Coordinates of C-alpha atoms in Angstrom, one line a residue:
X1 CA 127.3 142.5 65.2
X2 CA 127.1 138.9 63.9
X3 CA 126.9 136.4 66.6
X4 CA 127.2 132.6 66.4
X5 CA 126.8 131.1 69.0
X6 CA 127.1 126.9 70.2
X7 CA 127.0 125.4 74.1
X8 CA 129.3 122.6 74.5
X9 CA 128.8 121.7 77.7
X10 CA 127.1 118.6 76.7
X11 CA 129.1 115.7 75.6
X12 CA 131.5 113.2 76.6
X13 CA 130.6 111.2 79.7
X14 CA 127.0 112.3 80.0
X15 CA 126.7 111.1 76.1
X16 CA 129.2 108.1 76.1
X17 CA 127.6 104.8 76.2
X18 CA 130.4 103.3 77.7
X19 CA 131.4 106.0 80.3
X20 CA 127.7 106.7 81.0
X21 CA 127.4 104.5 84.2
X22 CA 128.7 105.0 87.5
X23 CA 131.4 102.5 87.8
X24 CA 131.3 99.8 90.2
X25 CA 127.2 99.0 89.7
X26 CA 125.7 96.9 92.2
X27 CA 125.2 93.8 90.7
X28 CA 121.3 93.4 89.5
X29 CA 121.4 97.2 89.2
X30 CA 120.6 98.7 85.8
X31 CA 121.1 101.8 84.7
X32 CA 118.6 103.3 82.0
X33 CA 120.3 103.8 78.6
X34 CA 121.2 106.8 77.4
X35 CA 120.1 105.8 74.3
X36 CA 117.2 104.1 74.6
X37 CA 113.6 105.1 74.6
X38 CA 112.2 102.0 75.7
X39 CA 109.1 101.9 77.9
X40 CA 110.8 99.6 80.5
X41 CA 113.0 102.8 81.9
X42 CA 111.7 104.4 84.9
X43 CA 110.4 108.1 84.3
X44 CA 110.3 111.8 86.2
X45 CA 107.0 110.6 88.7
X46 CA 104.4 113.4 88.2
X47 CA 103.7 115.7 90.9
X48 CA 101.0 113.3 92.5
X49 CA 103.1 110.5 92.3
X50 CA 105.8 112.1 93.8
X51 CA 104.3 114.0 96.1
X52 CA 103.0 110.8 98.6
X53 CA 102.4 111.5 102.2
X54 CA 105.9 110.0 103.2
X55 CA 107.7 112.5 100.1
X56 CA 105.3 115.4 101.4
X57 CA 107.6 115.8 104.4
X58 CA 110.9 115.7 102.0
X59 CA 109.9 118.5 99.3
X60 CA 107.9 121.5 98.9
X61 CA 106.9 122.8 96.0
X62 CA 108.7 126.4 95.1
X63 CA 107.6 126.7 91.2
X64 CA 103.8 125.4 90.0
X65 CA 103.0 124.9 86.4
X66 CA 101.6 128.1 84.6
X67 CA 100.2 128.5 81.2
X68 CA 103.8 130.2 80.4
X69 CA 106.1 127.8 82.0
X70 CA 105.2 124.0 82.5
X71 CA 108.0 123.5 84.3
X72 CA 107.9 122.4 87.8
X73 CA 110.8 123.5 90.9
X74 CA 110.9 121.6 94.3
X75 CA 112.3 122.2 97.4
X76 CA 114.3 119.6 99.0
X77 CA 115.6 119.1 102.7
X78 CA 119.0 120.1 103.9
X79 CA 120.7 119.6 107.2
X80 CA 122.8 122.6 107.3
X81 CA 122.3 126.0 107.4
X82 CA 122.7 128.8 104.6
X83 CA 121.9 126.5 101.8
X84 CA 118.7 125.7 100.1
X85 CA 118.5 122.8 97.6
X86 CA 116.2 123.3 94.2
X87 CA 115.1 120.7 92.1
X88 CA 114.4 121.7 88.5
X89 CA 112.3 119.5 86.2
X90 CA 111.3 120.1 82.4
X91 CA 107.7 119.8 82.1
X92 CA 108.1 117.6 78.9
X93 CA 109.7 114.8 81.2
X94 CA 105.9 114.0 82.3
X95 CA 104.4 113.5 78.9
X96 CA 107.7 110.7 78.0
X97 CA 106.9 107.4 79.5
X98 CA 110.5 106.7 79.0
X99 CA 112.3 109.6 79.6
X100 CA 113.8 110.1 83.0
X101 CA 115.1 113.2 83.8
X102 CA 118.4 114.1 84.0
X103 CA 121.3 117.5 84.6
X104 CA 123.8 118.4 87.1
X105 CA 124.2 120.2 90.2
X106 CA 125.4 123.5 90.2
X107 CA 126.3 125.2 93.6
X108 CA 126.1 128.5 93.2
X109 CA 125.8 131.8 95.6
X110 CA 122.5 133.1 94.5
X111 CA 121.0 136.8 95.3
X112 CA 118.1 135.3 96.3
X113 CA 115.8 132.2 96.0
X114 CA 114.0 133.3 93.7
X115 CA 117.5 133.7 91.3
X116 CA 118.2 130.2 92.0
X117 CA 115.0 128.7 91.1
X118 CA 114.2 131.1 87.9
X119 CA 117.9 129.3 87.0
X120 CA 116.8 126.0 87.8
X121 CA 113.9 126.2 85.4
X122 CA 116.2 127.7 82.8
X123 CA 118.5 124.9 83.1
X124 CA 116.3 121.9 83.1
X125 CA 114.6 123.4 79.7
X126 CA 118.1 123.6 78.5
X127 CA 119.1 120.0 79.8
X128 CA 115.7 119.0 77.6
X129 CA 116.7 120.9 74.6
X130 CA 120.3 118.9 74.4
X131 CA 118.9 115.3 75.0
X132 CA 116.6 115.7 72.4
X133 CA 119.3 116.9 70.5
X134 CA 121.7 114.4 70.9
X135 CA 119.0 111.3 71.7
X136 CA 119.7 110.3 74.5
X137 CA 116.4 109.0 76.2
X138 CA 116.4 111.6 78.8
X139 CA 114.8 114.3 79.8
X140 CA 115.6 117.6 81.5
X141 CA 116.1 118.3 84.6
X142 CA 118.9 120.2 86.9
X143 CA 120.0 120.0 90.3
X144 CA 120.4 124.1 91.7
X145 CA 122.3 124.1 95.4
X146 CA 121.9 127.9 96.6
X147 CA 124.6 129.0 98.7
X148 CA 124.0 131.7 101.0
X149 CA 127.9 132.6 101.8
X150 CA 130.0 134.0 98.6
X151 CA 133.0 131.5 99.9
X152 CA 131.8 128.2 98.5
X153 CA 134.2 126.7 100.9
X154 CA 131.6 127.0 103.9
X155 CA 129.4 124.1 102.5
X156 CA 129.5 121.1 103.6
X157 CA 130.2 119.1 100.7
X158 CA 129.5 115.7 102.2
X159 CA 126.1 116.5 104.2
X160 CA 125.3 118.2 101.0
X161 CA 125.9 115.2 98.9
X162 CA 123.8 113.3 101.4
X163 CA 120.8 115.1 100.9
X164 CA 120.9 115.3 97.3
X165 CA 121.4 111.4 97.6
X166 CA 117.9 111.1 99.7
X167 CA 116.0 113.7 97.1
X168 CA 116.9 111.1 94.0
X169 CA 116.1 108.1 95.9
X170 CA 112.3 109.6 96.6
X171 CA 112.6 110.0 92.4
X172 CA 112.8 106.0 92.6
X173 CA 114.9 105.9 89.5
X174 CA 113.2 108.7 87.9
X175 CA 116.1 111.4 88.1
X176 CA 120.1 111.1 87.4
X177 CA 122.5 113.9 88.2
X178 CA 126.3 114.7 87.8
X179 CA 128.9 117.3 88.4
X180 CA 128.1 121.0 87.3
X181 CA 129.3 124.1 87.9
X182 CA 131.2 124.3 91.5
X183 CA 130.7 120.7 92.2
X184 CA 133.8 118.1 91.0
X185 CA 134.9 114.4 91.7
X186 CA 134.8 114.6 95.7
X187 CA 131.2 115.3 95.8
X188 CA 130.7 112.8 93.2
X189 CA 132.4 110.3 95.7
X190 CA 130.2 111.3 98.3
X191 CA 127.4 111.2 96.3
X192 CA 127.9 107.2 94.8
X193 CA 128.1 106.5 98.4
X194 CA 125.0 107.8 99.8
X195 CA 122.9 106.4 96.9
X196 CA 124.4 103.3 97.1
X197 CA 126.4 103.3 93.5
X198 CA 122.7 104.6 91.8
X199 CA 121.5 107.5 90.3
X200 CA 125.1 108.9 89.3
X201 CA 126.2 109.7 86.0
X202 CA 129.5 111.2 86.0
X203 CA 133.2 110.5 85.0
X204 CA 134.8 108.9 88.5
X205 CA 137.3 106.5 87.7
X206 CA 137.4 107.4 84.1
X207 CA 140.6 107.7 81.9
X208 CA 138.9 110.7 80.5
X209 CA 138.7 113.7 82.1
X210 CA 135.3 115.4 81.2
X211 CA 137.1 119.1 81.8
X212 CA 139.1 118.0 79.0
X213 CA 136.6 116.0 76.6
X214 CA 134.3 119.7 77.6
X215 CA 137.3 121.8 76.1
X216 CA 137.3 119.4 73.2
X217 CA 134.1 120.3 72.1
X218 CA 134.4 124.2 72.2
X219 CA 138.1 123.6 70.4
X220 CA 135.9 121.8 67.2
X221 CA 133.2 124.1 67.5
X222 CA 135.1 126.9 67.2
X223 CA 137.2 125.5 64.1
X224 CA 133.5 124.5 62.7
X225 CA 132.5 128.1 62.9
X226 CA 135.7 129.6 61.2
X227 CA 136.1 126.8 58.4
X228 CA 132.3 127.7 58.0
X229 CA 132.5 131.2 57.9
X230 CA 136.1 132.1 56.8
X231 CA 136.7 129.1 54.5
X232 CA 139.4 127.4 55.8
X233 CA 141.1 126.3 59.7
X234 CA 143.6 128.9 60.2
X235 CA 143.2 131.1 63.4
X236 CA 146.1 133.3 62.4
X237 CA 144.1 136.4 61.9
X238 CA 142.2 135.9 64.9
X239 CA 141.8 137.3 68.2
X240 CA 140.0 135.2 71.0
X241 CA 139.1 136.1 74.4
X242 CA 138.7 133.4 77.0
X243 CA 136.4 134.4 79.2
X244 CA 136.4 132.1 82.8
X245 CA 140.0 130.3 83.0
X246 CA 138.5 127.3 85.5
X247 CA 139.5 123.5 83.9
X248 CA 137.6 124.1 80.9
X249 CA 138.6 127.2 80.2
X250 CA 142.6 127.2 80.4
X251 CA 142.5 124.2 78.7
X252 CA 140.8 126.0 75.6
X253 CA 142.7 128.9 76.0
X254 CA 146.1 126.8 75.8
X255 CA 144.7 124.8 72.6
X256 CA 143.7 128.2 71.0
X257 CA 147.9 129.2 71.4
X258 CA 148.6 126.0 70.3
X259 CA 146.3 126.2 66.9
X260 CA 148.2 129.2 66.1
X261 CA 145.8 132.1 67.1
X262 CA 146.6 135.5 66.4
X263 CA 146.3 136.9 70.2
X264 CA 144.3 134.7 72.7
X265 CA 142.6 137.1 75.7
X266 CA 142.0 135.5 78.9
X267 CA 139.8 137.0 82.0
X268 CA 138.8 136.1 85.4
X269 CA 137.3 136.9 88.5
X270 CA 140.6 135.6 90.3
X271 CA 143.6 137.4 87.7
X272 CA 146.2 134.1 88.8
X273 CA 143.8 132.1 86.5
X274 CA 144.0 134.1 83.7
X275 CA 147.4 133.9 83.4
X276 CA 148.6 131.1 80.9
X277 CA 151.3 130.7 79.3
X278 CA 151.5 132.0 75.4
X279 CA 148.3 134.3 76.6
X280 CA 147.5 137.9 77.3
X281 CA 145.6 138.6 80.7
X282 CA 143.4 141.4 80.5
X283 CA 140.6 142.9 82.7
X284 CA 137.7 143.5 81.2
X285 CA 136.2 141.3 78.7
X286 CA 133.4 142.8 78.0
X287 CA 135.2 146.3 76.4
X288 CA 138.3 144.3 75.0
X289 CA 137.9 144.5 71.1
X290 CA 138.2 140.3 69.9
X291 CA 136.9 138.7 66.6
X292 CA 136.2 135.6 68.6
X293 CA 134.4 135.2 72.3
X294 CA 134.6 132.0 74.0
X295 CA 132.1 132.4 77.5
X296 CA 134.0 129.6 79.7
X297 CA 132.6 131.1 83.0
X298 CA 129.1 131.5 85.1
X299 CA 125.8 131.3 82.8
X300 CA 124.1 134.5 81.6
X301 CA 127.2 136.7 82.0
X302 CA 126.2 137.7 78.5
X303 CA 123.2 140.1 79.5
X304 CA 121.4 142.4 77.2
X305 CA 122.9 145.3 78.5
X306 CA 126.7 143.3 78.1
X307 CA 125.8 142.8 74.4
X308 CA 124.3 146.0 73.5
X309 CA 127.9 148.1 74.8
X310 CA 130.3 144.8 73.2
X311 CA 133.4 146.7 71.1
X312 CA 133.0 147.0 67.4
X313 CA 134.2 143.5 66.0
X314 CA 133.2 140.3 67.7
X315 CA 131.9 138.5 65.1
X316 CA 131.6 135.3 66.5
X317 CA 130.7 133.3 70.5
X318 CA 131.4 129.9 71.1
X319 CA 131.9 128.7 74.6
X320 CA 130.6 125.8 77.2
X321 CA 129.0 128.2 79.3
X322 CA 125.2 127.4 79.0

């Protein structure tokens, strides 16, 4: 089985100079580049700069450095019951002056704690691994909201928001977050106002939708991989399955029918989403034969064991699933 395989998640307004701000800036208030590696940006404070008596009483540390795994996980302060909020960090952020950290927040109903923080550490490596990539004077970092209730609907968004805001002001400049999986444009809202317009960096009152700009990027990865591999543009002969039908995922599914695909596939936990126009829903898309899998869902849903018993004939995986 020949796999290729490309996360798009990152692009668009987390990469976009001129979409890369929260609009509506304080005035005096500056942002740190994207772009820039100068030494005057503020940085991820190291543990014993963070951890002051008054920040003590704000975080605990779940995850220490190890000789396997610099990175570092804390635990930050919620007012509300059945949620526990993780803060990832990239232990490369401490050895760039200028490099503050950044990655979203993902709410997400964990098994257990130690699920969500193993993800968070995951995550903020991956954060690191696609702004060196792509240059953009950060470092990693990710933002991991365990929910203890399988209906997402039982957080309270705004009280959430409002603890996330206190965590990055104790970061004094030194981390930036955004939307992620579960979390969208209301908490976003919530969020600009409890930091005060700082420490935001996400696409609220933008006329480009980052669902969208997201899709976008699997949409010319995927032609990159087939003009690479088959020699030419045409997804006639080609089946895809869509895996995950959310706002990234519908929208690459439609674009797929639109190119002219042979058969597009699409699958979700919640079969309504699945079914698009032009597409065929199907149930399980991990024994449906495909040349092409696009992940669009929840990370690692590609496991070992998922791989191992794939159908003869995937040849290829591109998706914005990290």
């Amino acid at each position: 089985m020949k796999f290729l395989t490309f996360s798009s998640l990152f692009l668009a307004i987390q990469l976009s100079p001129a979409a890369s701000f929260t609009p509506g800036a304080p005035k005096g208030h500056t942002h740190p580049k994207p772009h820039s590696n100068t030494h005057s940006n503020p940085t991820i404070p190291s543990l014993s700069l963070l951890m002051t008596e008054s920040n003590k009483s704000k975080f605990k540390i779940v995850k220490h450095p190890t000789s396997d795994c610099q990175a570092v996980v804390l635990e930050a302060n919620v007012a509300q019951d059945g949620v526990n909020l993780y803060i990832g960090i990239d232990s490369s952020s401490y050895g760039h002056v200028s490099r503050p950290g950044n990655g979203g927040i993902r709410l997400l109903h964990y098994a257990s704690p130690r699920d969500a923080i193993e993800d968070a550490v995951r995550l903020a490596k991956g954060m690191t691994r696609k702004h060196d990539m792509f240059r953009t004077g950060f470092s990693g970092a990710k933002v991991v909201v365990k929910a203890d209730h399988p209906d997402l609907s039982a957080v309270e968004r705004k009280q959430l928001m409002e603890d996330v805001a206190e965590a990055l002001h104790a970061f004094e400049g030194g981390l930036y977050t955004g939307c992620d999986l579960n979390t969208g444009d209301g908490d976003m809202d919530h969020l600009v106002e409890a930091t005060g317009e700082k420490f935001v960096l996400a696409g609220r009152n933008s006329r480009v939708d980052t669902n969208v700009a997201t899709a976008s990027s699997v949409i010319g990865s995927v032609l990159g991989v087939v003009e690479a591999m088959e020699g030419t543009r045409d997804l006639s002969s080609l089946t895809f399955t869509v895996q995950g039908c959310g706002k990234v995922g519908s929208t690459v599914a439609k674009e797929l029918v639109r190119l002219g695909a042979k058969k597009v596939q699409t699958c979700d936990l919640f079969a309504a989403a699945a079914e698009i126009q032009g597409c065929d829903r199907i149930d399980d898309w991990t024994s449906t034969p495909c040349d092409f899998l696009v992940p669009c869902a929840n990370s690692l849903a590609i496991t070992e064991e998922v791989a191992t018993n794939f159908p003869e004939g995937i040849r290829y995986c591109v998706g914005a699933t990290n």
